[in-house]
Amino acid sequence: MGFYLIQSKHQMTTAKNIQEQALAEIAAAADIAGLEQVRVKYLGRKDGELNRLLRSLKDMTEAERRKRGPVLQNLRAHLEQALDQRRAELATTTSDAALLKLAAPLDFQLPKIGHLHPLTETIRMINDHFLRLGYSLMEGPEIETDEFCFRRLNVPPDHPARDMHDTIYIEEPKYLLRTHTSSIEARVLEKYKPPFKVAYPGRTYRNEKASKTNHFIFHQYQGFVVLKEASLKDLFGTITGLFRKMYGPKVVIRFRNKYYPEVEPGVGPDMQCFNCAGKGCAVCKNVGWIEMGGAGIIHPNLLWMAGIDPKKWRGFAFGLGLDRWVMAKYHIQDIRTLLGGDLAYQYYQHESNL
Ligand SMILES: [Zn+2]
């Protein structure tokens, strides 16, 4: 009896020692690999400390085994739980540390081997300008209906203005590729109630022969406001501000009267040719000026059609020939290169000329 008593006392002590030691080593483990060593040391199947104790149970009496067995099983469960907890901690901290370690050698300047498309850069600059002025940015579908591309913009089916557009139809006469981004204006007017100031870039399509100055795929940047008060003076100020932002304070622009069905009166900004400074060249077709877009006071019919009372609300709208703005910004002389796939096309060479 004495022998068993001594043995069990020894075992109890050992179990307690193992628990204290193991918990200390688990807490001290610096990484997952170190923790695994601790696990093998105490819970390893072959030579683990706990298994050694469990194996010694077979030398005990039935009563001793019933008493000690559960103590050792509890110890195993306790250590397994502590191991899991520490493993989770280490997984977070060491992976962070590993990432930091990894980040260090990557902290060098990558060579600049690419850049955003000039169109994208220009769109972002103009977006930024209008966001600062409190405009919201919108977008709309490229496949449009006759209603939003024409009718709601004061262009009924028999209107001669349709001839100017050379529309590409998906399903004539109802579905088409939008010929201008004014379709977004029609959609915004239909959906939202004034006051609003919105701006939107977009791709547009017309059945035109591609040349240096025209393309069947082109881009517009458009915007409009509907407020209690909105005058031509506000419109001129808005457009002039954008020209100065894009081309500097010395930019030379002029406004001419123009006709667009969706505005009354209609105007359009021209900019002195960036290529010849007004002397006349192939880029400006020898007139010294480049047409940069169209604008005007929103026609009351558009507001009526959208259920907005034109006696209470006024608005102005402008549409910019975005490709031309890009070409003027980066001194690009052929619009086709904007959508070409030529990787040798380096617009940065023009930067020195700006
Ligand atoms: Zn010119």
CSV table of C-alpha atoms and ligand atoms in Angstrom, one decimal, residues 273 275-276 280-281 283-284, ligand 1:
chain,number,residue,atom,x,y,z
A,273,CYS,CA,-5.1,76.6,-81.5
A,275,ASN,CA,-0.4,74.0,-82.2
A,276,CYS,CA,0.0,77.3,-84.1
A,280,GLY,CA,-3.5,78.5,-88.7
A,281,CYS,CA,-2.3,74.9,-89.2
A,283,VAL,CA,-4.8,70.8,-86.5
A,284,CYS,CA,-7.1,73.9,-86.5
B,1,ZN,ZN,-3.5,75.6,-85.5
